[in-house]
mmCIF file of C-alpha atoms and ligand atoms in Angstrom:
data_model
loop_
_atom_site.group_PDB
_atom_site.id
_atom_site.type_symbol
_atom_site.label_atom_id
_atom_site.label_comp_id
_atom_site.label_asym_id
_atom_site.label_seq_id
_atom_site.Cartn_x
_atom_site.Cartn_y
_atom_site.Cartn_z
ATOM 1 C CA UNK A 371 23.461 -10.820 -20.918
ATOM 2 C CA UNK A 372 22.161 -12.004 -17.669
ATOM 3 C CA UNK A 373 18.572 -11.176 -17.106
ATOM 4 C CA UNK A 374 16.418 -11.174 -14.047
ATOM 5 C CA UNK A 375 13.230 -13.337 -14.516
ATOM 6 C CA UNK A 376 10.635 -12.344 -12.100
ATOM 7 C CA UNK A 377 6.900 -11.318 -11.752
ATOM 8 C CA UNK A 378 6.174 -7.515 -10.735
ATOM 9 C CA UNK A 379 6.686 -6.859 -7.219
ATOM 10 C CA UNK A 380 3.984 -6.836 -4.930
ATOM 11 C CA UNK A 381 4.327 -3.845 -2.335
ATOM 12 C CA UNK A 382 2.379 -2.991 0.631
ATOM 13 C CA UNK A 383 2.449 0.858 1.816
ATOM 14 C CA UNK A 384 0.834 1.341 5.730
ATOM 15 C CA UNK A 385 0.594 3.990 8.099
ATOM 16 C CA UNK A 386 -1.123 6.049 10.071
ATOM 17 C CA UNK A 387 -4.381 7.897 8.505
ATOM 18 C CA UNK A 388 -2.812 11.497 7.485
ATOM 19 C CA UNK A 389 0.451 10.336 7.538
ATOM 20 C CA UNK A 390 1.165 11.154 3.939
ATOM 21 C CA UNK A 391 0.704 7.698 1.981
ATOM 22 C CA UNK A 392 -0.944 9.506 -0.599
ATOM 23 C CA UNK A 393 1.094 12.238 -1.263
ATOM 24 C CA UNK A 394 4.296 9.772 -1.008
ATOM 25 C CA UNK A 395 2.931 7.405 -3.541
ATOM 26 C CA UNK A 396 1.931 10.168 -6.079
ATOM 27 C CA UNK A 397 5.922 10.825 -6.080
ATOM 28 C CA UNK A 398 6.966 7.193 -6.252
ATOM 29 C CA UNK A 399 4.508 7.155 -9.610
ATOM 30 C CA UNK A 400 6.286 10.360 -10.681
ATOM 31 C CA UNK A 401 9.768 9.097 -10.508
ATOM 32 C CA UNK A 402 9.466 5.255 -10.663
ATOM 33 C CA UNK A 403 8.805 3.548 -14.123
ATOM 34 C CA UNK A 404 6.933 0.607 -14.366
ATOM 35 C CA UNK A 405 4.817 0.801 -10.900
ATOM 36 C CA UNK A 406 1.104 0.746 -10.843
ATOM 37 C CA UNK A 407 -0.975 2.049 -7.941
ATOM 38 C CA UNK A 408 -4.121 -0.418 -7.049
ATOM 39 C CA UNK A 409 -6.850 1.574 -6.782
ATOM 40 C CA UNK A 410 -8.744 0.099 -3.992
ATOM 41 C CA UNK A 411 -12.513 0.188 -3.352
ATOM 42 C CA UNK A 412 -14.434 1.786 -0.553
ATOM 43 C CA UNK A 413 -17.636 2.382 0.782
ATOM 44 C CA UNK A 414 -16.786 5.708 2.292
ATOM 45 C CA UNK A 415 -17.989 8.944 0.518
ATOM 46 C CA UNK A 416 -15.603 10.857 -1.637
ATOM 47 C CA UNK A 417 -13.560 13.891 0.100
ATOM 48 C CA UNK A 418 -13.473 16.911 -1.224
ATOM 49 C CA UNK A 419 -10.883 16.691 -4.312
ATOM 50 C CA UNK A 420 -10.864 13.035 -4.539
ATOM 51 C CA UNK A 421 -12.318 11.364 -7.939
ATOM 52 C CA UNK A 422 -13.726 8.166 -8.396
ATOM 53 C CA UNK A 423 -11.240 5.426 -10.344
ATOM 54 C CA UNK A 424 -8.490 7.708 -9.300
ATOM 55 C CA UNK A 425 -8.393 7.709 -5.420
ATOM 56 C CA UNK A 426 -10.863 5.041 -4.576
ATOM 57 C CA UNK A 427 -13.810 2.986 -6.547
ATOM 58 C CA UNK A 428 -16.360 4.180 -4.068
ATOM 59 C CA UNK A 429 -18.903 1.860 -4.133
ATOM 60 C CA UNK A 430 -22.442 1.185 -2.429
ATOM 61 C CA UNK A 431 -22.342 -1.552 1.010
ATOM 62 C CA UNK A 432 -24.904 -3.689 -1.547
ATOM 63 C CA UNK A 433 -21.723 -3.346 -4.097
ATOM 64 C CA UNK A 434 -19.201 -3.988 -1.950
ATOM 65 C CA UNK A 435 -20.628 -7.068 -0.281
ATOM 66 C CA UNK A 436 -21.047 -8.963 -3.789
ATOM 67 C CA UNK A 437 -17.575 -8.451 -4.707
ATOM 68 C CA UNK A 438 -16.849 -10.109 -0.994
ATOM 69 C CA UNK A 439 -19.563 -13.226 -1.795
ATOM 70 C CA UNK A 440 -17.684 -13.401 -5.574
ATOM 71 C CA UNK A 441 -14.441 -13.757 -4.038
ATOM 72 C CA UNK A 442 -12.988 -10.735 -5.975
ATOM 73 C CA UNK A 443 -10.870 -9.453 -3.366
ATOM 74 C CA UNK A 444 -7.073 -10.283 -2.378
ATOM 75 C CA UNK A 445 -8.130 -8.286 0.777
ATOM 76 C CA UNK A 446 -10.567 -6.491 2.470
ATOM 77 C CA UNK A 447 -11.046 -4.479 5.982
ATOM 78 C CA UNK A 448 -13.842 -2.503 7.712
ATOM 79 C CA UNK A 449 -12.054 0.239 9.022
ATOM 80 C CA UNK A 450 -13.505 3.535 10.947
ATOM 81 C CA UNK A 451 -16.912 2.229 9.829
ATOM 82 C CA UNK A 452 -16.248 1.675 6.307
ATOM 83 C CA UNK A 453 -15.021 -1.425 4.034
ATOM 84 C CA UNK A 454 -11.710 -0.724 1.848
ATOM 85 C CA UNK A 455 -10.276 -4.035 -0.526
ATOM 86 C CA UNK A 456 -7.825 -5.019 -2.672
ATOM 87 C CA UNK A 457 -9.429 -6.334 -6.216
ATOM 88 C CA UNK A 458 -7.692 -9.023 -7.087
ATOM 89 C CA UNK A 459 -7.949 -8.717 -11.105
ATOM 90 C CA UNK A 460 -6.140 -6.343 -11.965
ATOM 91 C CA UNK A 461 -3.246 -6.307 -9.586
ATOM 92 C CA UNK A 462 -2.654 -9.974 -10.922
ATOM 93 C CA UNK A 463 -2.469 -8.699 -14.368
ATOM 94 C CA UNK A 464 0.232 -5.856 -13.431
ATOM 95 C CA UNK A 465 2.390 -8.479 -11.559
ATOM 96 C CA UNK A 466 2.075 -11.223 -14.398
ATOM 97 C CA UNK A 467 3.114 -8.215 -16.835
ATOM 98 C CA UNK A 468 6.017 -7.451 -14.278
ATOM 99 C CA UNK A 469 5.022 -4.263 -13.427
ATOM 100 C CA UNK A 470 5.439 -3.314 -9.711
ATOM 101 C CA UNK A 471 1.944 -2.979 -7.587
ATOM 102 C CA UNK A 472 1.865 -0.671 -5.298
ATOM 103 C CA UNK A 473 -1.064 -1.283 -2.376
ATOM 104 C CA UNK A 474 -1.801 1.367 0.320
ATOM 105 C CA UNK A 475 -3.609 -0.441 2.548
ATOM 106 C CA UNK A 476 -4.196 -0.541 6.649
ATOM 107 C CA UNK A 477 -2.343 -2.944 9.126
ATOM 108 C CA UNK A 478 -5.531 -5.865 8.931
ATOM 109 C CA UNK A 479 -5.335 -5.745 4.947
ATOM 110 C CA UNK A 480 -1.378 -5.988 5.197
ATOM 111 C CA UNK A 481 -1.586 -9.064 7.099
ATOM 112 C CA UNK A 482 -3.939 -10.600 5.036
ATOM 113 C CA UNK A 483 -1.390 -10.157 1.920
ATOM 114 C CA UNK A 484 1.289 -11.018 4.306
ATOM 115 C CA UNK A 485 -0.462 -14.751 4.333
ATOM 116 C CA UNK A 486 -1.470 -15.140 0.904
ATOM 117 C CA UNK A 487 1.466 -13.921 -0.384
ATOM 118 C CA UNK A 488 4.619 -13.936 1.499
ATOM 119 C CA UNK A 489 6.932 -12.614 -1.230
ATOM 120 C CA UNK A 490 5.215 -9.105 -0.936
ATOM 121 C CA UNK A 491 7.597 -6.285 0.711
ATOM 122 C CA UNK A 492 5.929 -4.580 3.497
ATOM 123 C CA UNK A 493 6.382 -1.091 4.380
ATOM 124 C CA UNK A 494 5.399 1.273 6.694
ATOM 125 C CA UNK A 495 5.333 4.866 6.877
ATOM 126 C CA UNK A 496 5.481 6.574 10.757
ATOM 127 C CA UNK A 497 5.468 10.309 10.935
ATOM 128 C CA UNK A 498 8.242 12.147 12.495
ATOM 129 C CA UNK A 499 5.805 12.715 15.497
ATOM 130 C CA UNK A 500 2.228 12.531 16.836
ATOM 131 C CA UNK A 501 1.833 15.821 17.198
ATOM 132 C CA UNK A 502 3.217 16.860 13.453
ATOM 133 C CA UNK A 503 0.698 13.670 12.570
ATOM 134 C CA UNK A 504 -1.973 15.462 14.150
ATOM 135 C CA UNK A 505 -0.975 18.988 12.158
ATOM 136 C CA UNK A 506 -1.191 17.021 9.258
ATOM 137 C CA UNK A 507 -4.680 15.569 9.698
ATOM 138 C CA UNK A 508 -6.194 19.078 10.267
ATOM 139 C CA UNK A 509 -4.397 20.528 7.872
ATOM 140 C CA UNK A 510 -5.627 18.246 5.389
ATOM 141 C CA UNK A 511 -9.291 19.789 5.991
ATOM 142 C CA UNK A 512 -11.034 17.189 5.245
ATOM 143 C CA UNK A 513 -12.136 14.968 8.292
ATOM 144 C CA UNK A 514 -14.427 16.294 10.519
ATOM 145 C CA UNK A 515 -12.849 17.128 14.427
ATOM 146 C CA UNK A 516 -14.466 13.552 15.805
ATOM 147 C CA UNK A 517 -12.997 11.282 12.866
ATOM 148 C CA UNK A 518 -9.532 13.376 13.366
ATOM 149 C CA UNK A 519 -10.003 12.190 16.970
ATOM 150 C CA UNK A 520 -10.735 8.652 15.773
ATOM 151 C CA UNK A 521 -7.858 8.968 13.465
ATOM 152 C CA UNK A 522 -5.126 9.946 15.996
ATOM 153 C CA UNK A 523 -6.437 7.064 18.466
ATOM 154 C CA UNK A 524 -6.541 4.390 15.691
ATOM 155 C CA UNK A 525 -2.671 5.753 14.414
ATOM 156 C CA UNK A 526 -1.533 4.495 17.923
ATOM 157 C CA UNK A 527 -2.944 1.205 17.980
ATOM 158 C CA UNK A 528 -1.962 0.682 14.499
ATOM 159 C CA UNK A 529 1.927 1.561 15.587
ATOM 160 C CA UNK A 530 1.553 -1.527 17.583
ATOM 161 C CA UNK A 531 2.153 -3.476 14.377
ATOM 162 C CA UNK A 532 5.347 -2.082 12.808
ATOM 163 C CA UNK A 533 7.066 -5.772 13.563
ATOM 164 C CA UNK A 534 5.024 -7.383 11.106
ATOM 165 C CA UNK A 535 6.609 -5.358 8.110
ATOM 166 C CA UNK A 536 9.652 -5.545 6.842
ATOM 167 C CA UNK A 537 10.547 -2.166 6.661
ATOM 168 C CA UNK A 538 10.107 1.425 8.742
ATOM 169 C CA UNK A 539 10.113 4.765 6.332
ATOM 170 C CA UNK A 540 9.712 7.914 8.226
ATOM 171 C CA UNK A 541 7.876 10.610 6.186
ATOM 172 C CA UNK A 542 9.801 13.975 7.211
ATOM 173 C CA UNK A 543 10.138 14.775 3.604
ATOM 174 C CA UNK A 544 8.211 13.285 1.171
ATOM 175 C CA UNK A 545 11.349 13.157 -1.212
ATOM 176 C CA UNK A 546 13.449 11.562 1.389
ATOM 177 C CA UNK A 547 10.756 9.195 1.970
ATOM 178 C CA UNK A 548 10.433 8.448 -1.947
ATOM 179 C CA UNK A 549 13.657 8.001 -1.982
ATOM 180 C CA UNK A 550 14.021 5.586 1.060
ATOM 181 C CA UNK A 551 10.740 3.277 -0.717
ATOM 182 C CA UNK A 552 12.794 3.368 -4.356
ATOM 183 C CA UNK A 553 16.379 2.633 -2.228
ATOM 184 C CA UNK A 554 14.141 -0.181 -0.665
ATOM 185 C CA UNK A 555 12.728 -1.714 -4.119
ATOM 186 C CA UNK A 556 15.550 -1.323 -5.893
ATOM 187 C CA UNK A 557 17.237 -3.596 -3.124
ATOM 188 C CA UNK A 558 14.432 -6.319 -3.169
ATOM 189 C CA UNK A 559 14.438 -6.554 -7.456
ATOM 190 C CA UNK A 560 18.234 -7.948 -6.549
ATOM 191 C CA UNK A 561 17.369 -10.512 -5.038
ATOM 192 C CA UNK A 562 19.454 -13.289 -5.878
ATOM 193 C CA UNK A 563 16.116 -15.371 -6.315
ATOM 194 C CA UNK A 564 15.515 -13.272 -9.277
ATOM 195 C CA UNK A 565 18.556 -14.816 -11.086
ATOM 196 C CA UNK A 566 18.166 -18.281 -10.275
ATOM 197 C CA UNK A 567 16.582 -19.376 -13.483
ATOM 198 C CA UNK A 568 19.645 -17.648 -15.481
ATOM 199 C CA UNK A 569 22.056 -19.776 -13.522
ATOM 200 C CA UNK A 570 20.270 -22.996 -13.469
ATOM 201 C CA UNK A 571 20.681 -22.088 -17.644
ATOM 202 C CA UNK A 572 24.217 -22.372 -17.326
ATOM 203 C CA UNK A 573 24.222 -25.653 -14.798
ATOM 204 C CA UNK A 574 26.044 -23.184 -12.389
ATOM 205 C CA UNK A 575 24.079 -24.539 -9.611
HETATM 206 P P1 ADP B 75 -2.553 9.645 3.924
HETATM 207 O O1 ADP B 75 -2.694 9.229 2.483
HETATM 208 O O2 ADP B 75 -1.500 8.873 4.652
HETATM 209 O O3 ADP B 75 -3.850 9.659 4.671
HETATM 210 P P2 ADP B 75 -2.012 12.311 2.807
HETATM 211 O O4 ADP B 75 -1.068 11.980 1.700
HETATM 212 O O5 ADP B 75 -3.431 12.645 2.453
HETATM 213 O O6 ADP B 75 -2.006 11.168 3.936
HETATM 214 O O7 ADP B 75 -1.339 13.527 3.611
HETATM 215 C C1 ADP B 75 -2.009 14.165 4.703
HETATM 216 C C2 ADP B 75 -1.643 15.664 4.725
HETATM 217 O O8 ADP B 75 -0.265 15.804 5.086
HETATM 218 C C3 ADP B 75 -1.816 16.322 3.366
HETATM 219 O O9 ADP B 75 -2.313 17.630 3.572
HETATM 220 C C4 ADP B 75 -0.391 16.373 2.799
HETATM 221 O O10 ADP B 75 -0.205 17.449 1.911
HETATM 222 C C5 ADP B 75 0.449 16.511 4.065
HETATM 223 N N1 ADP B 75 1.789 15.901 3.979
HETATM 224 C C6 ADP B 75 2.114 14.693 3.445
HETATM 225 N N2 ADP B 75 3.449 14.444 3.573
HETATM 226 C C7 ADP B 75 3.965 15.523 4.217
HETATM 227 C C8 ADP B 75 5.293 15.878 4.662
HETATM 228 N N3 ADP B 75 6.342 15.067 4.483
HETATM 229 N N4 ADP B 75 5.461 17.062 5.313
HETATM 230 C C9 ADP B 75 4.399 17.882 5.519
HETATM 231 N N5 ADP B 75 3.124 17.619 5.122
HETATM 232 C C10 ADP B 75 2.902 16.454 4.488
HETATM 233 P P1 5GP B 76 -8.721 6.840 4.064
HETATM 234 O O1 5GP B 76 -10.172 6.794 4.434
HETATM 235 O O2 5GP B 76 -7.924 7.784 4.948
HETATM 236 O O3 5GP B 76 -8.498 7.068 2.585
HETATM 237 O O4 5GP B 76 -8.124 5.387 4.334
HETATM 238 C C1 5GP B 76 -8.278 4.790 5.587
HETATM 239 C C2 5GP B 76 -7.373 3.586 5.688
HETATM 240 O O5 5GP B 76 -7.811 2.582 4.778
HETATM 241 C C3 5GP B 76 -5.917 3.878 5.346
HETATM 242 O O6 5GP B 76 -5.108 3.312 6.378
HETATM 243 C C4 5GP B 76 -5.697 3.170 4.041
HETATM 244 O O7 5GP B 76 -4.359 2.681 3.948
HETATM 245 C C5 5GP B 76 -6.674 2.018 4.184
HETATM 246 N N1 5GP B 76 -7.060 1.402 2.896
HETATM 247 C C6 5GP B 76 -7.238 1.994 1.690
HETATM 248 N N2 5GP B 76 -7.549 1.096 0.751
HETATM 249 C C7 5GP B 76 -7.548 -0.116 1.373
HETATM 250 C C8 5GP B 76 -7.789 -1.457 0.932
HETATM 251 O O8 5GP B 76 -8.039 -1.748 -0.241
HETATM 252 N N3 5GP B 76 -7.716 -2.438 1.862
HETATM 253 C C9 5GP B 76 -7.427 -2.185 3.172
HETATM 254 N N4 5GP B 76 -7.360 -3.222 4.006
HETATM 255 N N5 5GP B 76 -7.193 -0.927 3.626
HETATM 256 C C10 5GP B 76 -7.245 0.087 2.741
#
């Protein structure tokens, strides 16, 4: 029986603030066996609705800048004022086990994987407009009107990025969407890099 030999795969999910990463990735975890979501740490207060260890670690500055001097993140950003990172541990331990990461993370945090590891699939997520972007963020109800503000101007600059990934998902539906990521994954686990051990086996190559 031929059988793929490979480590999880490491996926980065960006966008726009309100664009529906969230609510995307909750469905990829519904549907999708074997994926993990990396919980990332923050420095920014809960919202209303989030819990900590589920949504974010939220953690103090003082916190947050040891695990920087320990060298415990893959990744890190300040972004609108607060820092968000990638811990390193336990995403390593997922891949090694070959369970899929998932890592929802902004355009800076993205590039930083993007050098340190170059296998990992980058995606991002654009909404079908600005304006149903901007109906999203309110409707949320959770940002105050000057960080919605912030959030819209920030979505545009971060647009400016969408060559550096490797892939464009427009979030219309959020099962279309979950579908397009899980169409997109199930495409990169085929590599034919992922075989290459199976042939060498055989002296094929
Ligand atoms: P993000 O994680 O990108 O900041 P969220 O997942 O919190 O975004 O979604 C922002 C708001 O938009 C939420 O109220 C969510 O229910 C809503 N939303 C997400 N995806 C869609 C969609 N495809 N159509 C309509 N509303 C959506
Ligand atoms: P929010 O405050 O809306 O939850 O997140 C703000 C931005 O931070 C989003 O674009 C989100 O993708 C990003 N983010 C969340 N966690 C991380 C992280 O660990 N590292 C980086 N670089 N960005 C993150």
């Amino acid at each position: 029986m031929i059988q793929k030999k490979r480590r999880g795969q490491l996926i980065v999910l960006s966008g726009p603030s309100g664009v529906g990463k969230s609510t995307v990735i909750a469905e990829l975890l519904h549907e999708r066996e074997n994926t993990f979501f990396s919980v990332s740490y923050t420095t920014r207060k809960p919202r209303v609705g989030e819990a900590d260890g589920i949504n974010y670690n939220f953690v103090s500055e003082e916190t947050f800048e040891g695990m920087i001097a320990r060298g415990e993140f893959l990744e890190y950003a300040r972004y609108v004022d607060h820092y968000y990172g990638t811990s390193l541990k336990v995403i390593n331990e997922k891949l090694e086990e070959g369970v899929d990461v998932l890592l929802d993370i902004e355009v800076q945090g993205a590039a930083k994987v993007r050098e340190k590891c170059p296998e990992a699939v980058l995606i991002f997520i654009m909404p079908p407009s600005f304006e149903e972007l901007s109906r999203r963020l309110h409707g949320r109800n959770t940002d105050a009107e000057a960080a919605i503000e912030g959030r819209l101007e920030k979505a545009r600059v971060e647009c400016r990025e969408i060559s550096n990934y490797d892939y464009l998902v427009v979030n219309d539906k959020v099962s279309a969407a979950a579908a397009e990521i899980t169409a997109i994954l199930t495409a990169e686990s085929c590599r034919t890099k992922y075989y290459l051990d199976f042939w060498k086996e055989f002296d094929v190559l």
